[in-house]
mmCIF file of N, CA and C in Angstrom:
data_model
loop_
_atom_site.group_PDB
_atom_site.id
_atom_site.type_symbol
_atom_site.label_atom_id
_atom_site.label_comp_id
_atom_site.label_asym_id
_atom_site.label_seq_id
_atom_site.Cartn_x
_atom_site.Cartn_y
_atom_site.Cartn_z
ATOM 1 N N MET A 1 0.848 -1.181 0.000
ATOM 2 C CA MET A 1 0.000 0.000 0.000
ATOM 3 C C MET A 1 0.883 1.230 0.000
ATOM 4 N N VAL A 2 0.376 2.264 -0.646
ATOM 5 C CA VAL A 2 1.060 3.547 -0.678
ATOM 6 C C VAL A 2 0.047 4.620 -0.317
ATOM 7 N N ASP A 3 0.434 5.498 0.599
ATOM 8 C CA ASP A 3 -0.402 6.643 0.953
ATOM 9 C C ASP A 3 0.177 7.888 0.322
ATOM 10 N N ILE A 4 -0.672 8.672 -0.305
ATOM 11 C CA ILE A 4 -0.281 9.953 -0.865
ATOM 12 C C ILE A 4 -1.014 11.012 -0.053
ATOM 13 N N VAL A 5 -0.257 11.888 0.573
ATOM 14 C CA VAL A 5 -0.833 12.925 1.427
ATOM 15 C C VAL A 5 -0.720 14.256 0.695
ATOM 16 N N VAL A 6 -1.857 14.933 0.593
ATOM 17 C CA VAL A 6 -1.896 16.244 -0.052
ATOM 18 C C VAL A 6 -2.370 17.256 0.985
ATOM 19 N N THR A 7 -1.544 18.250 1.223
ATOM 20 C CA THR A 7 -1.909 19.327 2.128
ATOM 21 C C THR A 7 -2.723 20.341 1.340
ATOM 22 N N ALA A 8 -3.928 20.597 1.786
ATOM 23 C CA ALA A 8 -4.828 21.511 1.075
ATOM 24 C C ALA A 8 -5.262 22.622 2.024
ATOM 25 N N ASN A 9 -4.290 23.332 2.553
ATOM 26 C CA ASN A 9 -4.579 24.389 3.526
ATOM 27 C C ASN A 9 -5.577 25.399 2.973
ATOM 28 N N GLY A 10 -6.581 25.675 3.786
ATOM 29 C CA GLY A 10 -7.600 26.647 3.404
ATOM 30 C C GLY A 10 -8.788 26.050 2.678
ATOM 31 N N TYR A 11 -8.738 24.764 2.364
ATOM 32 C CA TYR A 11 -9.847 24.128 1.663
ATOM 33 C C TYR A 11 -10.694 23.331 2.644
ATOM 34 N N LYS A 12 -11.994 23.550 2.591
ATOM 35 C CA LYS A 12 -12.920 22.729 3.356
ATOM 36 C C LYS A 12 -13.006 21.367 2.670
ATOM 37 N N ALA A 13 -13.422 20.365 3.401
ATOM 38 C CA ALA A 13 -13.471 18.999 2.866
ATOM 39 C C ALA A 13 -14.266 18.920 1.564
ATOM 40 N N GLU A 14 -15.400 19.605 1.483
ATOM 41 C CA GLU A 14 -16.229 19.543 0.283
ATOM 42 C C GLU A 14 -15.471 20.068 -0.938
ATOM 43 N N GLU A 15 -14.743 21.164 -0.763
ATOM 44 C CA GLU A 15 -13.952 21.729 -1.861
ATOM 45 C C GLU A 15 -12.796 20.800 -2.225
ATOM 46 N N ALA A 16 -12.141 20.266 -1.211
ATOM 47 C CA ALA A 16 -10.986 19.394 -1.433
ATOM 48 C C ALA A 16 -11.385 18.140 -2.194
ATOM 49 N N VAL A 17 -12.563 17.609 -1.931
ATOM 50 C CA VAL A 17 -13.030 16.424 -2.668
ATOM 51 C C VAL A 17 -13.101 16.745 -4.156
ATOM 52 N N GLU A 18 -13.719 17.863 -4.489
ATOM 53 C CA GLU A 18 -13.883 18.236 -5.898
ATOM 54 C C GLU A 18 -12.562 18.581 -6.570
ATOM 55 N N LEU A 19 -11.697 19.321 -5.877
ATOM 56 C CA LEU A 19 -10.489 19.853 -6.492
ATOM 57 C C LEU A 19 -9.263 18.951 -6.391
ATOM 58 N N VAL A 20 -9.229 18.068 -5.396
ATOM 59 C CA VAL A 20 -8.028 17.263 -5.163
ATOM 60 C C VAL A 20 -8.320 15.765 -5.159
ATOM 61 N N THR A 21 -9.249 15.327 -4.350
ATOM 62 C CA THR A 21 -9.483 13.896 -4.149
ATOM 63 C C THR A 21 -9.864 13.167 -5.436
ATOM 64 N N VAL A 22 -10.867 13.670 -6.127
ATOM 65 C CA VAL A 22 -11.350 12.991 -7.343
ATOM 66 C C VAL A 22 -10.228 12.896 -8.368
ATOM 67 N N ARG A 23 -9.517 13.980 -8.588
ATOM 68 C CA ARG A 23 -8.412 13.997 -9.567
ATOM 69 C C ARG A 23 -7.313 13.016 -9.158
ATOM 70 N N SER A 24 -6.940 13.029 -7.891
ATOM 71 C CA SER A 24 -5.867 12.151 -7.409
ATOM 72 C C SER A 24 -6.238 10.682 -7.549
ATOM 73 N N LYS A 25 -7.475 10.344 -7.201
ATOM 74 C CA LYS A 25 -7.905 8.956 -7.314
ATOM 75 C C LYS A 25 -7.908 8.495 -8.766
ATOM 76 N N THR A 26 -8.337 9.365 -9.667
ATOM 77 C CA THR A 26 -8.341 9.024 -11.084
ATOM 78 C C THR A 26 -6.930 8.757 -11.584
ATOM 79 N N LEU A 27 -5.989 9.616 -11.219
ATOM 80 C CA LEU A 27 -4.596 9.434 -11.631
ATOM 81 C C LEU A 27 -4.030 8.113 -11.125
ATOM 82 N N LEU A 28 -4.317 7.786 -9.886
ATOM 83 C CA LEU A 28 -3.795 6.541 -9.319
ATOM 84 C C LEU A 28 -4.421 5.324 -9.983
ATOM 85 N N ARG A 29 -5.691 5.386 -10.239
ATOM 86 C CA ARG A 29 -6.340 4.259 -10.931
ATOM 87 C C ARG A 29 -5.724 4.053 -12.307
ATOM 88 N N GLU A 30 -5.454 5.148 -13.012
ATOM 89 C CA GLU A 30 -4.847 5.052 -14.342
ATOM 90 C C GLU A 30 -3.448 4.445 -14.263
ATOM 91 N N SER A 31 -2.670 4.847 -13.287
ATOM 92 C CA SER A 31 -1.293 4.360 -13.199
ATOM 93 C C SER A 31 -1.231 2.911 -12.732
ATOM 94 N N MET A 32 -2.241 2.488 -11.970
ATOM 95 C CA MET A 32 -2.243 1.132 -11.446
ATOM 96 C C MET A 32 -2.996 0.161 -12.340
ATOM 97 N N GLY A 33 -3.919 0.679 -13.133
ATOM 98 C CA GLY A 33 -4.771 -0.200 -13.917
ATOM 99 C C GLY A 33 -5.706 -0.990 -13.024
ATOM 100 N N SER A 34 -6.113 -0.373 -11.924
ATOM 101 C CA SER A 34 -6.935 -1.066 -10.936
ATOM 102 C C SER A 34 -7.833 -0.059 -10.231
ATOM 103 N N SER A 35 -8.796 -0.557 -9.504
ATOM 104 C CA SER A 35 -9.681 0.338 -8.759
ATOM 105 C C SER A 35 -9.429 0.265 -7.259
ATOM 106 N N ASN A 36 -8.313 -0.289 -6.851
ATOM 107 C CA ASN A 36 -7.999 -0.409 -5.434
ATOM 108 C C ASN A 36 -7.391 0.888 -4.899
ATOM 109 N N VAL A 37 -8.183 1.942 -4.984
ATOM 110 C CA VAL A 37 -7.749 3.252 -4.532
ATOM 111 C C VAL A 37 -8.811 3.784 -3.577
ATOM 112 N N TYR A 38 -8.369 4.232 -2.420
ATOM 113 C CA TYR A 38 -9.271 4.714 -1.381
ATOM 114 C C TYR A 38 -8.844 6.112 -0.976
ATOM 115 N N SER A 39 -9.762 6.865 -0.393
ATOM 116 C CA SER A 39 -9.392 8.214 0.020
ATOM 117 C C SER A 39 -10.079 8.598 1.318
ATOM 118 N N GLN A 40 -9.465 9.583 1.950
ATOM 119 C CA GLN A 40 -10.038 10.193 3.145
ATOM 120 C C GLN A 40 -9.798 11.688 2.994
ATOM 121 N N THR A 41 -10.875 12.447 3.003
ATOM 122 C CA THR A 41 -10.769 13.887 2.827
ATOM 123 C C THR A 41 -11.329 14.580 4.049
ATOM 124 N N GLN A 42 -10.583 15.547 4.522
ATOM 125 C CA GLN A 42 -11.033 16.373 5.639
ATOM 126 C C GLN A 42 -10.570 17.793 5.360
ATOM 127 N N ASP A 43 -10.994 18.730 6.181
ATOM 128 C CA ASP A 43 -10.553 20.108 5.991
ATOM 129 C C ASP A 43 -9.032 20.150 5.968
ATOM 130 N N ASP A 44 -8.468 20.815 4.975
ATOM 131 C CA ASP A 44 -7.031 21.058 4.848
ATOM 132 C C ASP A 44 -6.170 19.845 4.492
ATOM 133 N N ARG A 45 -6.775 18.689 4.217
ATOM 134 C CA ARG A 45 -5.942 17.511 3.985
ATOM 135 C C ARG A 45 -6.684 16.416 3.224
ATOM 136 N N VAL A 46 -5.944 15.770 2.320
ATOM 137 C CA VAL A 46 -6.464 14.628 1.570
ATOM 138 C C VAL A 46 -5.436 13.509 1.672
ATOM 139 N N VAL A 47 -5.898 12.304 1.950
ATOM 140 C CA VAL A 47 -5.031 11.124 1.934
ATOM 141 C C VAL A 47 -5.650 10.133 0.951
ATOM 142 N N VAL A 48 -4.850 9.748 -0.037
ATOM 143 C CA VAL A 48 -5.289 8.762 -1.013
ATOM 144 C C VAL A 48 -4.389 7.541 -0.857
ATOM 145 N N THR A 49 -4.997 6.382 -0.741
ATOM 146 C CA THR A 49 -4.262 5.140 -0.546
ATOM 147 C C THR A 49 -4.449 4.243 -1.760
ATOM 148 N N ALA A 50 -3.335 3.760 -2.275
ATOM 149 C CA ALA A 50 -3.355 2.813 -3.388
ATOM 150 C C ALA A 50 -2.932 1.453 -2.852
ATOM 151 N N ARG A 51 -3.742 0.445 -3.116
ATOM 152 C CA ARG A 51 -3.440 -0.911 -2.652
ATOM 153 C C ARG A 51 -3.050 -1.761 -3.853
ATOM 154 N N PHE A 52 -1.928 -2.424 -3.742
ATOM 155 C CA PHE A 52 -1.401 -3.240 -4.833
ATOM 156 C C PHE A 52 -1.631 -4.717 -4.562
ATOM 157 N N LEU A 53 -1.610 -5.495 -5.628
ATOM 158 C CA LEU A 53 -1.713 -6.942 -5.490
ATOM 159 C C LEU A 53 -0.461 -7.487 -4.823
ATOM 160 N N VAL A 54 -0.613 -8.540 -4.070
ATOM 161 C CA VAL A 54 0.529 -9.197 -3.450
ATOM 162 C C VAL A 54 1.473 -9.648 -4.560
ATOM 163 N N GLY A 55 2.758 -9.381 -4.371
ATOM 164 C CA GLY A 55 3.750 -9.764 -5.354
ATOM 165 C C GLY A 55 4.150 -8.638 -6.296
ATOM 166 N N THR A 56 3.429 -7.522 -6.233
ATOM 167 C CA THR A 56 3.788 -6.376 -7.065
ATOM 168 C C THR A 56 5.116 -5.810 -6.577
ATOM 169 N N ASP A 57 6.019 -5.522 -7.490
ATOM 170 C CA ASP A 57 7.294 -4.933 -7.113
ATOM 171 C C ASP A 57 7.047 -3.536 -6.553
ATOM 172 N N GLU A 58 7.419 -3.328 -5.287
ATOM 173 C CA GLU A 58 7.146 -2.064 -4.603
ATOM 174 C C GLU A 58 7.783 -0.873 -5.290
ATOM 175 N N ASP A 59 9.058 -1.011 -5.633
ATOM 176 C CA ASP A 59 9.779 0.106 -6.237
ATOM 177 C C ASP A 59 9.157 0.530 -7.559
ATOM 178 N N THR A 60 8.799 -0.424 -8.364
ATOM 179 C CA THR A 60 8.180 -0.125 -9.653
ATOM 180 C C THR A 60 6.834 0.556 -9.458
ATOM 181 N N ALA A 61 6.047 0.054 -8.520
ATOM 182 C CA ALA A 61 4.720 0.624 -8.264
ATOM 183 C C ALA A 61 4.828 2.063 -7.759
ATOM 184 N N VAL A 62 5.706 2.304 -6.810
ATOM 185 C CA VAL A 62 5.879 3.650 -6.262
ATOM 186 C C VAL A 62 6.399 4.598 -7.331
ATOM 187 N N LEU A 63 7.335 4.151 -8.124
ATOM 188 C CA LEU A 63 7.876 4.980 -9.197
ATOM 189 C C LEU A 63 6.791 5.341 -10.207
ATOM 190 N N ARG A 64 5.970 4.375 -10.570
ATOM 191 C CA ARG A 64 4.881 4.618 -11.516
ATOM 192 C C ARG A 64 3.911 5.673 -10.980
ATOM 193 N N ILE A 65 3.570 5.565 -9.708
ATOM 194 C CA ILE A 65 2.671 6.535 -9.086
ATOM 195 C C ILE A 65 3.326 7.915 -9.032
ATOM 196 N N HIS A 66 4.573 7.952 -8.604
ATOM 197 C CA HIS A 66 5.292 9.220 -8.500
ATOM 198 C C HIS A 66 5.358 9.920 -9.863
ATOM 199 N N GLU A 67 5.679 9.181 -10.903
ATOM 200 C CA GLU A 67 5.772 9.760 -12.243
ATOM 201 C C GLU A 67 4.422 10.275 -12.722
ATOM 202 N N LYS A 68 3.369 9.542 -12.436
ATOM 203 C CA LYS A 68 2.027 9.960 -12.854
ATOM 204 C C LYS A 68 1.625 11.247 -12.149
ATOM 205 N N ILE A 69 1.902 11.331 -10.859
ATOM 206 C CA ILE A 69 1.564 12.538 -10.106
ATOM 207 C C ILE A 69 2.369 13.730 -10.617
ATOM 208 N N ARG A 70 3.673 13.546 -10.790
ATOM 209 C CA ARG A 70 4.531 14.640 -11.268
ATOM 210 C C ARG A 70 4.115 15.131 -12.658
ATOM 211 N N ALA A 71 3.708 14.224 -13.521
ATOM 212 C CA ALA A 71 3.306 14.591 -14.879
ATOM 213 C C ALA A 71 1.978 15.346 -14.898
ATOM 214 N N ASN A 72 1.199 15.232 -13.825
ATOM 215 C CA ASN A 72 -0.123 15.842 -13.789
ATOM 216 C C ASN A 72 -0.292 16.840 -12.658
ATOM 217 N N ILE A 73 0.808 17.314 -12.103
ATOM 218 C CA ILE A 73 0.765 18.216 -10.948
ATOM 219 C C ILE A 73 0.004 19.503 -11.256
ATOM 220 N N THR A 74 0.001 19.921 -12.506
ATOM 221 C CA THR A 74 -0.696 21.155 -12.867
ATOM 222 C C THR A 74 -2.208 21.014 -12.725
ATOM 223 N N GLY A 75 -2.699 19.802 -12.561
ATOM 224 C CA GLY A 75 -4.129 19.588 -12.355
ATOM 225 C C GLY A 75 -4.594 19.932 -10.958
ATOM 226 N N LEU A 76 -3.650 20.127 -10.039
ATOM 227 C CA LEU A 76 -4.013 20.517 -8.678
ATOM 228 C C LEU A 76 -4.174 22.042 -8.617
ATOM 229 N N PRO A 77 -5.023 22.514 -7.722
ATOM 230 C CA PRO A 77 -5.199 23.952 -7.590
ATOM 231 C C PRO A 77 -3.888 24.653 -7.201
ATOM 232 N N LYS A 78 -3.740 25.894 -7.619
ATOM 233 C CA LYS A 78 -2.544 26.669 -7.276
ATOM 234 C C LYS A 78 -2.448 26.821 -5.766
ATOM 235 N N GLY A 79 -1.228 26.775 -5.267
ATOM 236 C CA GLY A 79 -0.999 26.946 -3.835
ATOM 237 C C GLY A 79 -0.944 25.647 -3.058
ATOM 238 N N ILE A 80 -1.318 24.553 -3.682
ATOM 239 C CA ILE A 80 -1.251 23.267 -2.998
ATOM 240 C C ILE A 80 0.127 22.683 -3.270
ATOM 241 N N PRO A 81 0.873 22.368 -2.192
ATOM 242 C CA PRO A 81 2.217 21.817 -2.392
ATOM 243 C C PRO A 81 2.181 20.416 -3.006
ATOM 244 N N SER A 82 3.300 20.025 -3.572
ATOM 245 C CA SER A 82 3.413 18.719 -4.184
ATOM 246 C C SER A 82 3.100 17.617 -3.166
ATOM 247 N N PRO A 83 2.301 16.616 -3.600
ATOM 248 C CA PRO A 83 1.966 15.508 -2.676
ATOM 249 C C PRO A 83 3.203 14.738 -2.252
#
């Protein structure tokens, strides 16, 4: 499992879901080719968890996620630091 933490200072949970959570979950699903992605959104913070199949190479999986996030960082609202 990999947790991606996004600091969304100043965003209420409802806003963060629309602007951060949905986009992040979509990116992770695309990079994993799976729907084993979960999230928890609260005021000022989003945590997205990606669960991999047993036997998946950890380094490859983390690298794939990291590259996908970096390639799509402009999709996050301005002022939100890199996950």
